[in-house]
Short mmCIF file of C-alpha atoms in Angstrom, two decimals:
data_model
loop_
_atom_site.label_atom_id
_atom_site.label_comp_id
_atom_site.label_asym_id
_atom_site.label_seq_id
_atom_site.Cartn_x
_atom_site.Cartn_y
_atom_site.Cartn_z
CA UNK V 1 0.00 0.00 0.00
CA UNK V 2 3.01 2.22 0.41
CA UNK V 3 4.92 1.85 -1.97
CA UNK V 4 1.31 2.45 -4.35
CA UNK V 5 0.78 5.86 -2.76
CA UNK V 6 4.55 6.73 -3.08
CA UNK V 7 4.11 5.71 -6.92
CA UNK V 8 1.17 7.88 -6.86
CA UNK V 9 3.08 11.04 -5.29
CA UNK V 10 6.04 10.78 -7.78
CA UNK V 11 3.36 10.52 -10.62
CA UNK V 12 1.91 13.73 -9.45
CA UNK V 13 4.75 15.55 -8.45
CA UNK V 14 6.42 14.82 -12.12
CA UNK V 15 2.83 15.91 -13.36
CA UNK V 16 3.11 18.84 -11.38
CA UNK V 17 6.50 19.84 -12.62
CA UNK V 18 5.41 19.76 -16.28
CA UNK V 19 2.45 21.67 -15.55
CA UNK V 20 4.06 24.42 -13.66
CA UNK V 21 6.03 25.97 -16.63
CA UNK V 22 2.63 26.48 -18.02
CA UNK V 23 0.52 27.69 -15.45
CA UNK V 24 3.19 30.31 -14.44
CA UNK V 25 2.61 31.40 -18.11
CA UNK V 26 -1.34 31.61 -17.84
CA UNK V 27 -1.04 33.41 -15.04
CA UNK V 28 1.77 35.81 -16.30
CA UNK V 29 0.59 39.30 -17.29
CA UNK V 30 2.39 41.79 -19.13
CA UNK V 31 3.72 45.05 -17.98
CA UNK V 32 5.29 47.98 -19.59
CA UNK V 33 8.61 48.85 -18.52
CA UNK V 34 9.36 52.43 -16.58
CA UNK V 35 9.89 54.53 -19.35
CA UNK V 36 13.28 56.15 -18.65
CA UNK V 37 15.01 59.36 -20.29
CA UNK V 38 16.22 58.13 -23.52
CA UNK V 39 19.57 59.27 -22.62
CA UNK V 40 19.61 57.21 -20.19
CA UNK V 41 19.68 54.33 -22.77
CA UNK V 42 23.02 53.10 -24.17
CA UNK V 43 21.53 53.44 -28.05
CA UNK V 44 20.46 57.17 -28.62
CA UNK V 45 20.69 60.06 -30.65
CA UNK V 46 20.27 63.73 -29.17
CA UNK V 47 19.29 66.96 -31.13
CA UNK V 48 20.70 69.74 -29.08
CA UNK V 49 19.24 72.43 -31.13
CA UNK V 50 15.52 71.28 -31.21
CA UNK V 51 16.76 69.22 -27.24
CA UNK V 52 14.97 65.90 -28.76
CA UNK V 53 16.05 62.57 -27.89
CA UNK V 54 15.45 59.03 -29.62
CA UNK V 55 16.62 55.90 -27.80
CA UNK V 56 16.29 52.14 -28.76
CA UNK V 57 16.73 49.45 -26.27
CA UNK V 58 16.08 46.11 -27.84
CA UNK V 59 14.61 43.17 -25.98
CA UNK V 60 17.04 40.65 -27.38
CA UNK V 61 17.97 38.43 -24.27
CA UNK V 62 15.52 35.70 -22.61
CA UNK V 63 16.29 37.65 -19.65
CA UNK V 64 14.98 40.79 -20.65
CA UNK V 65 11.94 39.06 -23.11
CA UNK V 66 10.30 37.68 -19.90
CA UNK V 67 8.55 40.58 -19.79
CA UNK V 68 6.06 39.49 -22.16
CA UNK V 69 2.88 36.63 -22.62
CA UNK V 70 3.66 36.07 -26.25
CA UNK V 71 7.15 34.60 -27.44
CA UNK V 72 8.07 36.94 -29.98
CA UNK V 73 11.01 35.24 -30.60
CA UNK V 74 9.66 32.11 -31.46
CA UNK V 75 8.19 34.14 -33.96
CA UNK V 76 10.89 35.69 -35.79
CA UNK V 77 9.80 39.24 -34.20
CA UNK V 78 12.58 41.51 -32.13
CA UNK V 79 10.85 43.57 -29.69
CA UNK V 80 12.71 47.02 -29.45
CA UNK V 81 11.77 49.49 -27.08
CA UNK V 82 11.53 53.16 -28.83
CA UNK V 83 11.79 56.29 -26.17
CA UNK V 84 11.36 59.84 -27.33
CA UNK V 85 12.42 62.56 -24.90
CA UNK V 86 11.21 66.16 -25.54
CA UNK V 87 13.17 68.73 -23.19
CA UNK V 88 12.32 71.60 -25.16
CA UNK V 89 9.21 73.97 -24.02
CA UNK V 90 7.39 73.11 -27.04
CA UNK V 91 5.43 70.06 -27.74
CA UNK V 92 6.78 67.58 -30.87
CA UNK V 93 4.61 66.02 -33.08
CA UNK V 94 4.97 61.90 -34.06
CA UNK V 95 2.04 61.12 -36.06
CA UNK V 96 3.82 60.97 -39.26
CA UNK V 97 6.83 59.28 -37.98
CA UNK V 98 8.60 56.18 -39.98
CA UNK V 99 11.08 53.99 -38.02
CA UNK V 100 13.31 52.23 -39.98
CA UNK V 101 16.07 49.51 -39.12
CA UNK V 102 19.03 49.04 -41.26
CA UNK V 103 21.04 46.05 -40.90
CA UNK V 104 24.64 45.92 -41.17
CA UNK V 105 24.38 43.46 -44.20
CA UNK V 106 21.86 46.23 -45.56
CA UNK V 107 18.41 44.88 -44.98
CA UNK V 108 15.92 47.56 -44.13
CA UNK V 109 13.29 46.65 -41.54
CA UNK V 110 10.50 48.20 -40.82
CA UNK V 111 8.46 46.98 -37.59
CA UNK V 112 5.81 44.93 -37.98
CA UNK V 113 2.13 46.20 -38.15
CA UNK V 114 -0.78 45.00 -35.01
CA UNK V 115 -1.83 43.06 -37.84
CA UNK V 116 0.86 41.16 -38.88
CA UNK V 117 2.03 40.08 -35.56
CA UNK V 118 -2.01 38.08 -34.40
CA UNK V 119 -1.08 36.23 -37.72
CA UNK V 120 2.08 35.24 -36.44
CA UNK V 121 1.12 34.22 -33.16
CA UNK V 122 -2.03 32.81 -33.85
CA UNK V 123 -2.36 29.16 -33.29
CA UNK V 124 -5.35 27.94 -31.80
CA UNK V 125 -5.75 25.38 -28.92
CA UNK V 126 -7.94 24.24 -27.02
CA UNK V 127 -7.69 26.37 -23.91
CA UNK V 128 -7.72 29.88 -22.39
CA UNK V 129 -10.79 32.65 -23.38
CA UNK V 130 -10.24 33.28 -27.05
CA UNK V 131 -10.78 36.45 -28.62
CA UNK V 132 -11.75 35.52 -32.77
CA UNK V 133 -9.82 37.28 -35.51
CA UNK V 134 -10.80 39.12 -37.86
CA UNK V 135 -9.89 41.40 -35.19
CA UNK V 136 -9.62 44.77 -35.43
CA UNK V 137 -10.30 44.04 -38.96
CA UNK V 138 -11.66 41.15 -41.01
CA UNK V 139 -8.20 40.92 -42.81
CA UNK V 140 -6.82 39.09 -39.72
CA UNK V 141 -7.38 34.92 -39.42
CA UNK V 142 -6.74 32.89 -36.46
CA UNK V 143 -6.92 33.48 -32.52
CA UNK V 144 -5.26 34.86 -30.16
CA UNK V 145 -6.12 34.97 -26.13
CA UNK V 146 -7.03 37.70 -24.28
CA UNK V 147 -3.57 38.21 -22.22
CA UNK V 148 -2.12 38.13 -25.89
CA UNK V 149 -4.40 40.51 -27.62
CA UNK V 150 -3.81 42.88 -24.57
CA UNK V 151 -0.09 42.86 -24.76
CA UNK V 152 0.29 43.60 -28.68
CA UNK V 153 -2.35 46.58 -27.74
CA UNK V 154 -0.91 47.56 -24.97
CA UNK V 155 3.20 47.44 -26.20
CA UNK V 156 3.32 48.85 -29.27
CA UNK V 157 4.24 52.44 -29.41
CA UNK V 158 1.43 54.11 -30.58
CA UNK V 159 2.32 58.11 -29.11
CA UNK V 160 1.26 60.97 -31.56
CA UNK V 161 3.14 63.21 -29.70
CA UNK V 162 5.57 64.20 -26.89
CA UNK V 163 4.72 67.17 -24.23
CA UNK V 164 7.36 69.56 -22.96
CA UNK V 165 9.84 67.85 -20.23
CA UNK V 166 8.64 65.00 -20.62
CA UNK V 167 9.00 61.27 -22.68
CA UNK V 168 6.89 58.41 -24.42
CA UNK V 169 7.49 54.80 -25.05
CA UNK V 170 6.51 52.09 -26.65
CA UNK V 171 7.31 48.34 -28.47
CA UNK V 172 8.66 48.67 -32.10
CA UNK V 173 8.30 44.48 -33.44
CA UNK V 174 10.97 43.86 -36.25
CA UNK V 175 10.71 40.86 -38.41
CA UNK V 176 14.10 39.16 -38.52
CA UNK V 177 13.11 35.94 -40.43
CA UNK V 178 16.39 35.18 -41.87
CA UNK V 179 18.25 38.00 -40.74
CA UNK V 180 21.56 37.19 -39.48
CA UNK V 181 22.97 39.39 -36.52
CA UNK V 182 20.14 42.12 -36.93
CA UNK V 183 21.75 44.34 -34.33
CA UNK V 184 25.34 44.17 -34.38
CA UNK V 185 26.63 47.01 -37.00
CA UNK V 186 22.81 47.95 -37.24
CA UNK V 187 21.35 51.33 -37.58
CA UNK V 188 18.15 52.30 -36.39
CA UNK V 189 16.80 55.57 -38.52
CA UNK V 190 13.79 57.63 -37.33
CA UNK V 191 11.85 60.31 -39.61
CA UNK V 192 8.86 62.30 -39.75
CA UNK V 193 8.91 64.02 -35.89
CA UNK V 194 8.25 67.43 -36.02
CA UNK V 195 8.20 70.72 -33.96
CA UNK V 196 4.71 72.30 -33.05
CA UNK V 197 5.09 74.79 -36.19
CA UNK V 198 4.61 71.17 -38.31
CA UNK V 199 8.40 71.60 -39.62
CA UNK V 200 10.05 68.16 -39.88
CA UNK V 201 13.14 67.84 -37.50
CA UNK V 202 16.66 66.72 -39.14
CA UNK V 203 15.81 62.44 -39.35
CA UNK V 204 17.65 60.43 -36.09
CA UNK V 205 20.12 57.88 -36.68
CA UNK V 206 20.81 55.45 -33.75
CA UNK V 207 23.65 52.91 -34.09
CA UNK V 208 22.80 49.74 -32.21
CA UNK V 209 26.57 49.08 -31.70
CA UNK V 210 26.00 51.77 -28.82
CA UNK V 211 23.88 49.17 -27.28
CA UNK V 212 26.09 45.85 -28.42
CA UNK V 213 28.94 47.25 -27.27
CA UNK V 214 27.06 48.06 -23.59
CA UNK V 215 25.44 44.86 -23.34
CA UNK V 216 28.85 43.25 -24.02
CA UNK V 217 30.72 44.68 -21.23
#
């Protein structure tokens, strides 16, 4: 009779131990990061004469990934972290903005669109509340759960503009499907902000290798 229930407690406990990886996930939810002065961040580029700042800090480790429901790098997707600091006394504008990621082989990223990334990650089961695609529009096939759909809302930088003194974030998603060593030589190019008279500001260029070269050390 024992040695049954001891059987039985090593079948649960090794039940228990596969489970675990995957409960810890279902009850994981995501959370943005504090959104520091981007230049603070290793990778950034400042514009003393209109005092603008654009930082990148990508999300390339495991470590630093864990942040997040959805494994964007099973995916093929590199979540970067864009911060804009505006310490000027005039409001800049970002609606018009195009980010733009040039490798050091030459491939030009661009991040990937809300879209785009519920395809990616959308593989039904069996399990979890569901939210059905076409969702926000009927393009989009597949499902995705709630704790997903939230995250891709909630990450990606969506900020039409920056106040005085102050800074916005948000998740930029790069597709590197075959892309070898996306951010080592890379350079991350930003255009489109402009000043509160609507007069485009001389384009940022990042180089990643600020960030290699500080994650490195």
């Amino acid at each position: 009779m024992n040695r049954f229930r001891y059987s039985s407690f090593r079948t649960t406990f090794a039940a228990l131990l596969i489970l675990l990886p995957v409960l810890c996930l279902a009850a994981k939810d995501f959370s943005m990061p504090k959104i520091q002065p981007a230049a603070s961040y290793p990778a950034h580029d400042y514009h003393s004469k209109e005092k603008v700042t654009v930082a990148l800090d990508p999300y390339d480790t495991s470590a630093k990934a864990n942040i997040f429901v959805v494994p964007y790098h099973d995916e093929n997707l590199l979540p970067v972290l864009l911060v804009i600091t505006n310490d000027s006394d005039q409001p800049v504008e970002l609606s018009n903005i195009k980010p733009e990621l040039v490798t050091a082989d030459g491939d030009k990223l661009t991040p990937a669109g809300e879209d785009e990334i519920y395809r990616r990650i959308s593989h039904p089961t069996s399990s979890g509340a569901r939210v059905p695609l076409p969702f926000p529009t009927r393009r989009v096939k597949g499902t995705v759960n709630n704790k997903q759909f939230m995250e891709i809302e909630n990450a990606h930088f969506k900020a039409k503009a920056v106040e005085p003194l102050s800074s916005q974030g948000g998740f930029l998603f790069f597709d590197i499907t075959d892309v070898k060593n996306p951010l080592r030589g890379a350079h991350f190019y930003l255009t489109g902000v402009r000043d509160s008279s609507g007069n485009d500001l001389m384009y940022f260029e990042v180089p990643l290798e600020k960030y290699t070269n500080a994650a490195s050390h």
